[in-house]
PDB file of C-alpha atoms in Angstrom:
ATOM      1  CA  MET A   1       0.196   0.249   0.166  1.00  0.00           C
ATOM      2  CA  GLY A   2       2.585   2.420   0.124  1.00  0.00           C
ATOM      3  CA  ILE A   3       3.567   5.456   2.715  1.00  0.00           C
ATOM      4  CA  PHE A   4      -0.231   6.481   2.434  1.00  0.00           C
ATOM      5  CA  GLY A   5      -1.669   3.194   3.287  1.00  0.00           C
ATOM      6  CA  GLN A   6      -1.421   4.179   7.132  1.00  0.00           C
ATOM      7  CA  ASP A   7      -4.618   5.834   7.198  1.00  0.00           C
ATOM      8  CA  VAL A   8      -5.713   5.571  11.122  1.00  0.00           C
ATOM      9  CA  ASN A   9      -9.434   5.889   9.674  1.00  0.00           C
ATOM     10  CA  ILE A  10      -9.454   2.370   7.800  1.00  0.00           C
ATOM     11  CA  ASN A  11      -8.906   0.056  11.151  1.00  0.00           C
ATOM     12  CA  VAL A  12     -11.646   1.851  13.404  1.00  0.00           C
ATOM     13  CA  ASN A  13     -11.614  -0.419  16.123  1.00  0.00           C
ATOM     14  CA  ARG A  14      -7.529  -0.295  16.420  1.00  0.00           C
ATOM     15  CA  ASP A  15      -7.176   0.664  19.650  1.00  0.00           C
ATOM     16  CA  VAL A  16      -9.976  -2.091  20.908  1.00  0.00           C
ATOM     17  CA  ASN A  17      -7.994  -5.074  18.820  1.00  0.00           C
ATOM     18  CA  ASN A  18      -4.464  -4.245  20.977  1.00  0.00           C
ATOM     19  CA  GLY A  19      -5.776  -2.782  24.156  1.00  0.00           C
ATOM     20  CA  LYS A  20      -4.580   0.468  23.103  1.00  0.00           C
ATOM     21  CA  ASP A  21      -6.347   3.886  23.975  1.00  0.00           C
ATOM     22  CA  LYS A  22      -8.322   5.460  21.263  1.00  0.00           C
ATOM     23  CA  ASP A  23      -6.280   8.957  22.161  1.00  0.00           C
ATOM     24  CA  ASP A  24      -3.163   6.783  20.482  1.00  0.00           C
ATOM     25  CA  ARG A  25      -5.041   7.474  17.225  1.00  0.00           C
ATOM     26  CA  ALA A  26      -4.513  11.729  17.326  1.00  0.00           C
ATOM     27  CA  LYS A  27      -0.731  10.579  18.405  1.00  0.00           C
ATOM     28  CA  ALA A  28      -0.416   8.917  14.812  1.00  0.00           C
ATOM     29  CA  PRO A  29       2.048  10.821  12.861  1.00  0.00           C
ATOM     30  CA  VAL A  30      -0.205  11.581   9.067  1.00  0.00           C
ATOM     31  CA  ILE A  31       1.588  12.164   6.108  1.00  0.00           C
ATOM     32  CA  THR A  32      -0.005  13.565   3.578  1.00  0.00           C
ATOM     33  CA  ARG A  33       0.989  13.517  -0.563  1.00  0.00           C
ATOM     34  CA  ALA A  34       1.596  17.303  -0.230  1.00  0.00           C
ATOM     35  CA  ALA A  35       4.043  17.092   2.603  1.00  0.00           C
ATOM     36  CA  VAL A  36       5.866  14.063   0.532  1.00  0.00           C
ATOM     37  CA  ARG A  37       6.207  16.294  -2.489  1.00  0.00           C
ATOM     38  CA  GLN A  38       7.756  18.725  -0.426  1.00  0.00           C
ATOM     39  CA  GLN A  39       9.937  16.681   1.530  1.00  0.00           C
ATOM     40  CA  ARG A  40      11.251  15.214  -1.961  1.00  0.00           C
ATOM     41  CA  LYS A  41      11.323  18.769  -3.406  1.00  0.00           C
ATOM     42  CA  LEU A  42      13.717  19.968  -0.336  1.00  0.00           C
ATOM     43  CA  GLU A  43      15.840  16.362  -1.121  1.00  0.00           C
ATOM     44  CA  GLN A  44      16.626  17.282  -4.499  1.00  0.00           C
ATOM     45  CA  GLU A  45      16.897  21.311  -4.014  1.00  0.00           C
ATOM     46  CA  ALA A  46      19.884  19.868  -1.602  1.00  0.00           C
ATOM     47  CA  HIS A  47      21.067  16.612  -4.078  1.00  0.00           C
ATOM     48  CA  ASN A  48      21.746  19.556  -6.998  1.00  0.00           C
ATOM     49  CA  ARG A  49      23.345  22.001  -4.415  1.00  0.00           C
ATOM     50  CA  GLU A  50      25.205  18.860  -3.441  1.00  0.00           C
ATOM     51  CA  LEU A  51      26.114  18.674  -7.500  1.00  0.00           C
ATOM     52  CA  ASP A  52      26.685  21.894  -8.449  1.00  0.00           C
ATOM     53  CA  ARG A  53      29.233  22.467  -5.436  1.00  0.00           C
ATOM     54  CA  GLN A  54      31.601  18.811  -7.209  1.00  0.00           C
ATOM     55  CA  TYR A  55      31.267  20.369 -10.201  1.00  0.00           C
ATOM     56  CA  ARG A  56      32.409  23.971  -9.517  1.00  0.00           C
ATOM     57  CA  GLU A  57      34.865  22.084  -7.422  1.00  0.00           C
ATOM     58  CA  LEU A  58      36.307  19.920  -9.920  1.00  0.00           C
ATOM     59  CA  ALA A  59      35.783  22.397 -12.890  1.00  0.00           C
ATOM     60  CA  TYR A  60      37.898  24.861 -11.195  1.00  0.00           C
ATOM     61  CA  ALA A  61      40.837  22.359  -9.705  1.00  0.00           C
ATOM     62  CA  GLU A  62      43.991  24.101  -9.309  1.00  0.00           C
ATOM     63  CA  TYR A  63      47.389  22.217 -10.118  1.00  0.00           C
ATOM     64  CA  ASP A  64      50.479  21.078  -8.780  1.00  0.00           C
ATOM     65  CA  ILE A  65      53.500  23.073 -10.319  1.00  0.00           C
ATOM     66  CA  ASN A  66      56.089  20.449  -8.639  1.00  0.00           C
ATOM     67  CA  ASP A  67      54.310  17.304  -9.136  1.00  0.00           C
ATOM     68  CA  PRO A  68      53.190  16.224 -12.816  1.00  0.00           C
ATOM     69  CA  LYS A  69      51.426  13.304 -11.239  1.00  0.00           C
ATOM     70  CA  GLN A  70      48.755  15.298  -9.892  1.00  0.00           C
ATOM     71  CA  ILE A  71      48.376  17.438 -13.412  1.00  0.00           C
ATOM     72  CA  VAL A  72      48.060  13.623 -15.006  1.00  0.00           C
ATOM     73  CA  HIS A  73      45.500  12.725 -11.982  1.00  0.00           C
ATOM     74  CA  THR A  74      43.610  16.590 -12.435  1.00  0.00           C
ATOM     75  CA  MET A  75      43.548  16.590 -15.905  1.00  0.00           C
ATOM     76  CA  THR A  76      42.016  12.785 -15.744  1.00  0.00           C
ATOM     77  CA  GLN A  77      39.070  13.790 -13.716  1.00  0.00           C
ATOM     78  CA  LEU A  78      38.655  17.219 -15.993  1.00  0.00           C
ATOM     79  CA  ALA A  79      38.530  14.796 -18.838  1.00  0.00           C
ATOM     80  CA  ALA A  80      35.777  12.302 -16.856  1.00  0.00           C
ATOM     81  CA  LEU A  81      33.451  15.453 -16.550  1.00  0.00           C
ATOM     82  CA  VAL A  82      33.478  17.136 -19.739  1.00  0.00           C
ATOM     83  CA  ASN A  83      32.991  13.393 -21.117  1.00  0.00           C
ATOM     84  CA  SER A  84      30.192  12.463 -18.809  1.00  0.00           C
ATOM     85  CA  CYS A  85      28.973  16.459 -19.401  1.00  0.00           C
ATOM     86  CA  ARG A  86      29.047  15.786 -23.255  1.00  0.00           C
ATOM     87  CA  GLN A  87      27.515  12.770 -23.289  1.00  0.00           C
ATOM     88  CA  ALA A  88      24.223  12.918 -20.984  1.00  0.00           C
ATOM     89  CA  VAL A  89      24.247  16.342 -19.146  1.00  0.00           C
ATOM     90  CA  PRO A  90      22.954  15.222 -16.046  1.00  0.00           C
ATOM     91  CA  VAL A  91      21.379  18.652 -14.410  1.00  0.00           C
ATOM     92  CA  ALA A  92      21.117  21.856 -16.847  1.00  0.00           C
ATOM     93  CA  PHE A  93      24.280  23.680 -14.599  1.00  0.00           C
ATOM     94  CA  ALA A  94      26.085  21.804 -15.834  1.00  0.00           C
ATOM     95  CA  LYS A  95      27.238  23.098 -19.097  1.00  0.00           C
ATOM     96  CA  PRO A  96      29.137  26.553 -18.148  1.00  0.00           C
ATOM     97  CA  TYR A  97      30.843  23.679 -15.968  1.00  0.00           C
ATOM     98  CA  GLN A  98      32.147  21.579 -18.653  1.00  0.00           C
ATOM     99  CA  GLU A  99      33.030  24.588 -20.845  1.00  0.00           C
ATOM    100  CA  ALA A 100      35.301  25.217 -17.722  1.00  0.00           C
ATOM    101  CA  ALA A 101      36.623  21.780 -16.968  1.00  0.00           C
ATOM    102  CA  LEU A 102      38.033  21.881 -20.629  1.00  0.00           C
ATOM    103  CA  SER A 103      39.463  25.264 -20.702  1.00  0.00           C
ATOM    104  CA  ASN A 104      41.228  24.177 -17.279  1.00  0.00           C
ATOM    105  CA  LEU A 105      42.119  20.625 -19.583  1.00  0.00           C
ATOM    106  CA  LYS A 106      43.818  22.448 -22.088  1.00  0.00           C
ATOM    107  CA  THR A 107      45.486  25.098 -19.392  1.00  0.00           C
ATOM    108  CA  GLY A 108      47.223  21.698 -17.450  1.00  0.00           C
ATOM    109  CA  ILE A 109      48.104  20.350 -20.969  1.00  0.00           C
ATOM    110  CA  ASP A 110      50.144  23.380 -21.154  1.00  0.00           C
ATOM    111  CA  LEU A 111      51.385  23.570 -18.059  1.00  0.00           C
ATOM    112  CA  LEU A 112      52.037  20.022 -18.123  1.00  0.00           C
ATOM    113  CA  ARG A 113      54.478  20.192 -21.759  1.00  0.00           C
ATOM    114  CA  SER A 114      56.134  23.035 -19.621  1.00  0.00           C
ATOM    115  CA  ILE A 115      57.051  20.988 -16.588  1.00  0.00           C
ATOM    116  CA  ASP A 116      57.696  17.630 -18.984  1.00  0.00           C
ATOM    117  CA  ALA A 117      57.673  17.735 -22.326  1.00  0.00           C
ATOM    118  CA  THR A 118      58.188  13.727 -22.772  1.00  0.00           C
ATOM    119  CA  ASN A 119      54.954  13.349 -20.867  1.00  0.00           C
ATOM    120  CA  PRO A 120      52.793  10.603 -23.462  1.00  0.00           C
ATOM    121  CA  MET A 121      49.185  11.854 -21.373  1.00  0.00           C
ATOM    122  CA  ILE A 122      50.436  15.234 -23.610  1.00  0.00           C
ATOM    123  CA  ALA A 123      49.609  13.598 -26.659  1.00  0.00           C
ATOM    124  CA  HIS A 124      46.298  11.121 -25.223  1.00  0.00           C
ATOM    125  CA  PHE A 125      44.427  14.521 -23.740  1.00  0.00           C
ATOM    126  CA  GLU A 126      45.420  16.782 -27.066  1.00  0.00           C
ATOM    127  CA  GLN A 127      43.566  13.702 -29.086  1.00  0.00           C
ATOM    128  CA  THR A 128      40.827  13.522 -26.570  1.00  0.00           C
ATOM    129  CA  ILE A 129      40.007  17.215 -26.779  1.00  0.00           C
ATOM    130  CA  ALA A 130      40.173  16.810 -31.266  1.00  0.00           C
ATOM    131  CA  ALA A 131      37.820  14.287 -31.276  1.00  0.00           C
ATOM    132  CA  TRP A 132      35.351  16.515 -28.801  1.00  0.00           C
ATOM    133  CA  GLU A 133      35.822  19.221 -31.359  1.00  0.00           C
ATOM    134  CA  LYS A 134      35.459  17.234 -34.506  1.00  0.00           C
ATOM    135  CA  GLN A 135      32.677  15.241 -32.821  1.00  0.00           C
ATOM    136  CA  ASP A 136      31.188  18.752 -32.052  1.00  0.00           C
ATOM    137  CA  ARG A 137      32.151  19.897 -36.031  1.00  0.00           C
ATOM    138  CA  ASP A 138      30.330  16.967 -37.231  1.00  0.00           C
ATOM    139  CA  ARG A 139      27.364  17.680 -35.344  1.00  0.00           C
ATOM    140  CA  SER A 140      26.741  21.265 -36.254  1.00  0.00           C
ATOM    141  CA  ASN A 141      27.313  19.934 -39.602  1.00  0.00           C
ATOM    142  CA  THR A 142      24.749  17.559 -39.331  1.00  0.00           C
ATOM    143  CA  ILE A 143      22.685  20.378 -38.241  1.00  0.00           C
ATOM    144  CA  ALA A 144      23.168  22.711 -41.052  1.00  0.00           C
ATOM    145  CA  LEU A 145      22.594  19.846 -43.429  1.00  0.00           C
ATOM    146  CA  ILE A 146      19.341  19.167 -42.203  1.00  0.00           C
ATOM    147  CA  ILE A 147      18.389  22.686 -41.729  1.00  0.00           C
ATOM    148  CA  MET A 148      19.498  23.495 -45.284  1.00  0.00           C
ATOM    149  CA  ALA A 149      17.091  20.384 -46.267  1.00  0.00           C
ATOM    150  CA  ILE A 150      14.415  21.510 -45.119  1.00  0.00           C
ATOM    151  CA  ILE A 151      14.537  24.817 -46.427  1.00  0.00           C
ATOM    152  CA  PHE A 152      15.046  23.301 -50.332  1.00  0.00           C
ATOM    153  CA  LEU A 153      11.774  20.712 -49.493  1.00  0.00           C
ATOM    154  CA  PHE A 154       9.732  24.356 -48.558  1.00  0.00           C
ATOM    155  CA  LEU A 155      11.304  26.069 -51.299  1.00  0.00           C
ATOM    156  CA  MET A 156      10.111  22.882 -53.692  1.00  0.00           C
ATOM    157  CA  LEU A 157       6.954  22.802 -52.480  1.00  0.00           C
ATOM    158  CA  PHE A 158       6.565  26.565 -53.164  1.00  0.00           C
ATOM    159  CA  LEU A 159       7.904  26.675 -56.512  1.00  0.00           C
ATOM    160  CA  TYR A 160       4.916  23.709 -56.898  1.00  0.00           C
ATOM    161  CA  LYS A 161       2.355  25.489 -55.696  1.00  0.00           C
ATOM    162  CA  VAL A 162       3.968  28.704 -57.861  1.00  0.00           C
ATOM    163  CA  ASN A 163       3.257  26.754 -61.466  1.00  0.00           C
ATOM    164  CA  MET A 164       0.029  25.024 -60.557  1.00  0.00           C
ATOM    165  CA  LYS A 165      -1.546  28.251 -60.789  1.00  0.00           C
TER     166      LYS A 165
END
């Protein structure tokens, strides 16, 4: 029955069957749908605030210029954040953090290149960023092609109607 099946009015003789006073019925908590909705809304807002804090903390992560391993570790986390935001954005506020994380990742590449130019992770992250940029270009080209096809179809329909008159 779920949470709403706890209605005290259903079992009228409850106090007789278990020997409790009738006043216990008044003490029983009544959970309304509005209270449950409000509680869920508060929990969702708290969850969103926590996600926002985590995204902000990760997107604006700082590098330790003396430790190449820490730089690579931070860049890996930033790449994971950007990749997860690109695939499926869980919340609306993730997009600005995606852009900040990508910028911070590029800064990390430059920083790592200045500290240890032979590090193999530089090429890995550059290839990853290049693949993301290619996906964005391909997506933009596909959208432009679809829009041009729709415009062409409407133009052909218009010309057909004009020639029919």
